mmCIF file of C-alpha atoms and ligand atoms in Angstrom:
data_model
loop_
_atom_site.group_PDB
_atom_site.id
_atom_site.type_symbol
_atom_site.label_atom_id
_atom_site.label_comp_id
_atom_site.label_asym_id
_atom_site.label_seq_id
_atom_site.Cartn_x
_atom_site.Cartn_y
_atom_site.Cartn_z
ATOM 1 C CA MET A 1 -1.091 -14.037 -11.762
ATOM 2 C CA LEU A 2 -2.134 -15.740 -8.550
ATOM 3 C CA ARG A 3 -1.613 -14.283 -5.101
ATOM 4 C CA ALA A 4 0.473 -17.335 -4.123
ATOM 5 C CA ASP A 5 2.872 -16.699 -7.038
ATOM 6 C CA ALA A 6 3.071 -13.015 -6.153
ATOM 7 C CA TYR A 7 3.868 -13.894 -2.545
ATOM 8 C CA GLN A 8 6.633 -16.243 -3.681
ATOM 9 C CA LEU A 9 8.106 -13.528 -5.906
ATOM 10 C CA MET A 10 8.005 -11.029 -3.035
ATOM 11 C CA ALA A 11 9.634 -13.508 -0.649
ATOM 12 C CA ASP A 12 12.375 -14.226 -3.229
ATOM 13 C CA MET A 13 13.136 -10.547 -3.696
ATOM 14 C CA VAL A 14 12.634 -9.162 -0.177
ATOM 15 C CA LYS A 15 14.831 -10.389 2.652
ATOM 16 C CA ASN A 16 14.203 -7.694 5.281
ATOM 17 C CA ARG A 17 11.489 -8.837 7.698
ATOM 18 C CA ASN A 18 10.051 -5.383 8.231
ATOM 19 C CA LEU A 19 9.809 -4.792 4.507
ATOM 20 C CA ARG A 20 7.935 -8.092 4.140
ATOM 21 C CA LYS A 21 5.532 -6.965 6.847
ATOM 22 C CA HIS A 22 5.100 -3.643 5.074
ATOM 23 C CA ALA A 23 4.189 -5.556 1.907
ATOM 24 C CA LEU A 24 1.560 -7.579 3.798
ATOM 25 C CA ALA A 25 0.150 -4.445 5.443
ATOM 26 C CA VAL A 26 -0.271 -2.613 2.140
ATOM 27 C CA GLU A 27 -1.766 -5.771 0.628
ATOM 28 C CA ALA A 28 -4.406 -5.876 3.364
ATOM 29 C CA ILE A 29 -5.283 -2.192 2.926
ATOM 30 C CA MET A 30 -5.540 -2.639 -0.837
ATOM 31 C CA GLY A 31 -8.029 -5.482 -0.402
ATOM 32 C CA ALA A 32 -10.209 -3.286 1.808
ATOM 33 C CA LEU A 33 -9.913 -0.282 -0.509
ATOM 34 C CA CYS A 34 -10.917 -2.373 -3.500
ATOM 35 C CA ARG A 35 -14.127 -3.441 -1.746
ATOM 36 C CA GLU A 36 -14.868 0.092 -0.567
ATOM 37 C CA LEU A 37 -14.270 1.821 -3.895
ATOM 38 C CA ARG A 38 -16.192 -0.817 -5.806
ATOM 39 C CA GLN A 39 -19.218 -0.085 -3.622
ATOM 40 C CA ARG A 40 -18.797 3.651 -4.024
ATOM 41 C CA HIS A 41 -18.446 3.505 -7.801
ATOM 42 C CA PRO A 42 -21.033 1.166 -9.277
ATOM 43 C CA GLU A 43 -20.673 3.140 -12.524
ATOM 44 C CA ALA A 44 -17.015 2.145 -12.988
ATOM 45 C CA PRO A 45 -16.262 -1.028 -14.984
ATOM 46 C CA GLU A 46 -16.100 -4.083 -12.769
ATOM 47 C CA SER A 47 -12.763 -5.014 -14.349
ATOM 48 C CA GLU A 48 -11.194 -2.103 -12.451
ATOM 49 C CA PHE A 49 -11.929 -3.830 -9.160
ATOM 50 C CA ASP A 50 -10.229 -7.212 -9.269
ATOM 51 C CA ALA A 51 -9.434 -7.656 -5.587
ATOM 52 C CA GLU A 52 -6.693 -10.215 -6.252
ATOM 53 C CA GLU A 53 -4.902 -7.750 -8.540
ATOM 54 C CA TRP A 54 -5.211 -4.975 -5.986
ATOM 55 C CA ARG A 55 -3.784 -7.171 -3.266
ATOM 56 C CA ILE A 56 -0.912 -8.286 -5.477
ATOM 57 C CA VAL A 57 0.007 -4.671 -6.241
ATOM 58 C CA GLY A 58 0.162 -3.984 -2.493
ATOM 59 C CA LEU A 59 2.244 -7.104 -1.936
ATOM 60 C CA LEU A 60 4.752 -6.319 -4.697
ATOM 61 C CA HIS A 61 4.921 -2.516 -4.787
ATOM 62 C CA ASP A 62 8.269 -2.354 -2.936
ATOM 63 C CA ALA A 63 9.603 -5.777 -3.977
ATOM 64 C CA ASP A 64 12.792 -4.440 -5.575
ATOM 65 C CA TYR A 65 13.512 -1.939 -2.814
ATOM 66 C CA GLU A 66 16.557 -3.833 -1.536
ATOM 67 C CA LEU A 67 17.776 -4.729 -5.016
ATOM 68 C CA VAL A 68 17.923 -1.100 -6.190
ATOM 69 C CA GLU A 69 19.372 0.239 -2.966
ATOM 70 C CA LYS A 70 22.353 1.764 -4.752
ATOM 71 C CA ASP A 71 20.262 3.127 -7.597
ATOM 72 C CA PRO A 72 16.907 4.284 -6.188
ATOM 73 C CA ASP A 73 15.954 5.837 -9.527
ATOM 74 C CA ARG A 74 15.375 2.268 -10.703
ATOM 75 C CA HIS A 75 12.842 1.522 -7.933
ATOM 76 C CA THR A 76 9.883 -0.466 -9.398
ATOM 77 C CA LEU A 77 11.703 -1.088 -12.701
ATOM 78 C CA VAL A 78 13.328 -4.339 -11.543
ATOM 79 C CA THR A 79 9.939 -5.527 -10.314
ATOM 80 C CA GLU A 80 8.502 -4.566 -13.694
ATOM 81 C CA GLU A 81 11.092 -6.768 -15.434
ATOM 82 C CA ARG A 82 10.317 -9.717 -13.151
ATOM 83 C CA LEU A 83 6.591 -9.287 -13.674
ATOM 84 C CA GLN A 84 6.958 -9.039 -17.436
ATOM 85 C CA ALA A 85 9.044 -12.215 -17.407
ATOM 86 C CA VAL A 86 6.164 -14.151 -15.839
ATOM 87 C CA GLY A 87 3.527 -12.534 -18.048
ATOM 88 C CA ALA A 88 1.775 -10.604 -15.286
ATOM 89 C CA PRO A 89 -1.080 -8.317 -16.364
ATOM 90 C CA GLN A 90 -0.101 -4.761 -17.316
ATOM 91 C CA ARG A 91 -2.549 -3.434 -14.687
ATOM 92 C CA ILE A 92 -0.406 -4.968 -11.948
ATOM 93 C CA ILE A 93 2.812 -3.573 -13.430
ATOM 94 C CA ASP A 94 1.307 -0.100 -13.787
ATOM 95 C CA GLY A 95 -0.019 -0.282 -10.238
ATOM 96 C CA VAL A 96 3.415 -1.096 -8.833
ATOM 97 C CA LYS A 97 4.998 1.781 -10.763
ATOM 98 C CA ALA A 98 2.251 4.210 -9.789
ATOM 99 C CA HIS A 99 3.261 4.321 -6.126
ATOM 100 C CA HIS A 100 6.568 5.898 -7.209
ATOM 101 C CA GLU A 101 6.064 9.354 -8.677
ATOM 102 C CA GLY A 102 9.599 9.518 -10.033
ATOM 103 C CA ILE A 103 8.771 6.634 -12.374
ATOM 104 C CA LYS A 104 5.087 7.160 -13.059
ATOM 105 C CA PRO A 105 3.958 10.715 -12.279
ATOM 106 C CA SER A 106 0.289 10.199 -13.214
ATOM 107 C CA ARG A 107 -2.153 7.925 -11.455
ATOM 108 C CA ASP A 108 -4.824 6.929 -13.915
ATOM 109 C CA THR A 109 -6.973 4.242 -12.275
ATOM 110 C CA TRP A 110 -8.567 3.677 -8.877
ATOM 111 C CA LEU A 111 -5.992 0.981 -8.236
ATOM 112 C CA GLU A 112 -3.103 3.345 -8.963
ATOM 113 C CA LYS A 113 -4.492 6.086 -6.744
ATOM 114 C CA ALA A 114 -5.172 3.560 -3.971
ATOM 115 C CA VAL A 115 -1.669 2.123 -3.718
ATOM 116 C CA TYR A 116 -0.188 5.609 -3.650
ATOM 117 C CA ALA A 117 -2.160 6.556 -0.515
ATOM 118 C CA ALA A 118 -2.112 3.135 1.176
ATOM 119 C CA ASP A 119 1.669 2.851 1.049
ATOM 120 C CA GLU A 120 2.311 5.749 3.401
ATOM 121 C CA LEU A 121 -0.628 5.247 5.757
ATOM 122 C CA SER A 122 0.485 1.711 6.574
ATOM 123 C CA GLY A 123 3.770 3.137 7.850
ATOM 124 C CA LEU A 124 2.061 5.693 10.064
ATOM 125 C CA ILE A 125 -0.241 3.059 11.588
ATOM 126 C CA ILE A 126 2.682 0.753 12.373
ATOM 127 C CA ALA A 127 4.525 3.668 13.990
ATOM 128 C CA VAL A 128 1.496 4.417 16.187
ATOM 129 C CA ALA A 129 1.282 0.764 17.215
ATOM 130 C CA LEU A 130 4.935 0.748 18.233
ATOM 131 C CA VAL A 131 4.449 3.602 20.712
ATOM 132 C CA ARG A 132 1.472 1.926 22.424
ATOM 133 C CA PRO A 133 2.478 0.358 25.765
ATOM 134 C CA ASP A 134 1.808 -3.166 24.441
ATOM 135 C CA LYS A 135 3.050 -2.359 20.898
ATOM 136 C CA LYS A 136 -0.080 -4.022 19.523
ATOM 137 C CA LEU A 137 -2.292 -2.989 16.626
ATOM 138 C CA ALA A 138 -5.241 -4.050 18.764
ATOM 139 C CA SER A 139 -4.740 -1.038 21.014
ATOM 140 C CA VAL A 140 -4.448 1.449 18.150
ATOM 141 C CA THR A 141 -7.577 3.528 17.578
ATOM 142 C CA VAL A 142 -8.578 5.804 14.717
ATOM 143 C CA ASP A 143 -8.283 8.748 17.114
ATOM 144 C CA SER A 144 -4.761 7.807 18.149
ATOM 145 C CA VAL A 145 -3.684 7.775 14.488
ATOM 146 C CA LEU A 146 -5.441 11.083 13.739
ATOM 147 C CA LYS A 147 -3.787 12.636 16.778
ATOM 148 C CA LYS A 148 -0.338 11.757 15.470
ATOM 149 C CA PHE A 149 -1.186 12.812 11.944
ATOM 150 C CA PRO A 150 -0.286 16.526 12.283
ATOM 151 C CA GLU A 151 2.867 15.829 14.338
ATOM 152 C CA LYS A 152 5.465 16.264 11.647
ATOM 153 C CA ALA A 153 8.346 14.856 13.704
ATOM 154 C CA PHE A 154 6.432 11.641 14.413
ATOM 155 C CA ALA A 155 7.057 8.959 11.778
ATOM 156 C CA ALA A 156 8.400 11.679 9.518
ATOM 157 C CA GLY A 157 8.933 9.138 6.731
ATOM 158 C CA ALA A 158 5.180 8.594 6.403
ATOM 159 C CA ARG A 159 4.438 11.460 4.045
ATOM 160 C CA ARG A 160 1.222 13.095 5.145
ATOM 161 C CA GLU A 161 0.576 14.763 1.801
ATOM 162 C CA GLN A 162 0.654 11.360 0.144
ATOM 163 C CA ILE A 163 -1.762 9.920 2.721
ATOM 164 C CA LEU A 164 -4.108 12.848 2.061
ATOM 165 C CA ALA A 165 -4.366 11.688 -1.532
ATOM 166 C CA CYS A 166 -7.235 9.621 -0.061
ATOM 167 C CA GLU A 167 -9.282 12.831 0.014
ATOM 168 C CA ARG A 168 -7.942 14.464 -3.153
ATOM 169 C CA GLU A 169 -7.894 11.397 -5.380
ATOM 170 C CA LEU A 170 -10.093 8.735 -3.787
ATOM 171 C CA ASP A 171 -12.698 11.045 -2.261
ATOM 172 C CA ILE A 172 -12.488 9.134 1.025
ATOM 173 C CA PRO A 173 -12.257 11.344 4.147
ATOM 174 C CA LEU A 174 -9.049 10.795 6.121
ATOM 175 C CA GLU A 175 -10.914 9.469 9.153
ATOM 176 C CA GLU A 176 -12.660 6.810 7.070
ATOM 177 C CA PHE A 177 -9.448 5.922 5.294
ATOM 178 C CA VAL A 178 -7.686 5.403 8.625
ATOM 179 C CA ASP A 179 -10.614 3.346 9.968
ATOM 180 C CA LEU A 180 -10.714 1.046 6.951
ATOM 181 C CA SER A 181 -6.938 0.629 6.835
ATOM 182 C CA LEU A 182 -6.536 0.063 10.555
ATOM 183 C CA LYS A 183 -9.199 -2.664 10.530
ATOM 184 C CA ALA A 184 -7.544 -4.308 7.532
ATOM 185 C CA MET A 185 -4.183 -4.347 9.292
ATOM 186 C CA GLN A 186 -5.678 -5.534 12.579
ATOM 187 C CA GLY A 187 -7.122 -8.444 10.608
ATOM 188 C CA ILE A 188 -3.585 -9.703 9.905
ATOM 189 C CA ALA A 189 -1.995 -8.588 13.191
ATOM 190 C CA GLY A 190 -0.670 -12.102 13.772
ATOM 191 C CA GLU A 191 1.195 -12.148 10.462
ATOM 192 C CA LEU A 192 2.509 -8.648 11.141
ATOM 193 C CA GLY A 193 3.646 -9.685 14.639
ATOM 194 C CA LEU A 194 1.991 -6.571 16.041
HETATM 195 FE FE1 LIG B 201 5.918 0.999 0.340
#
């Protein structure tokens, strides 16, 4: 599956502009995480670190969010059907399902662990950008994100425990995870409109 086809599928399924931006943000973080984890784990098979696959999982992880609105227990399953219909690799399908514990409770690969943590951090970073005076990602710093991290009432939807999976499951300290993710998102600030 090519990134261009994945983007088209996402755009067909997702109408909400903010949800599209969320997809792009998680895609960007996944690309950076793939590079980082590949460097950190030269012992792991190279096939685990196909950057295009990682990016596609980020892009599509929430693709059916609007379609299953009335039946959230089916979240990721509609995307799975669409992906199966176009013959997408099982690794991509498993990655999409892995960000949703209710559907896939275990995370078995680096890719699956990565999307789980990246999903929630992207939301926190966007929330921090929106409270900057200029509302720009360019004026967000790692420190400003870390400062908001313990404030439970701030961006309460961005589950901190899930973000901390970076330390538990990816062995990347929170500060480094924020740094890498922030830079990835700043790299597509224009597309994100932030
Ligand atoms: Fe998400």
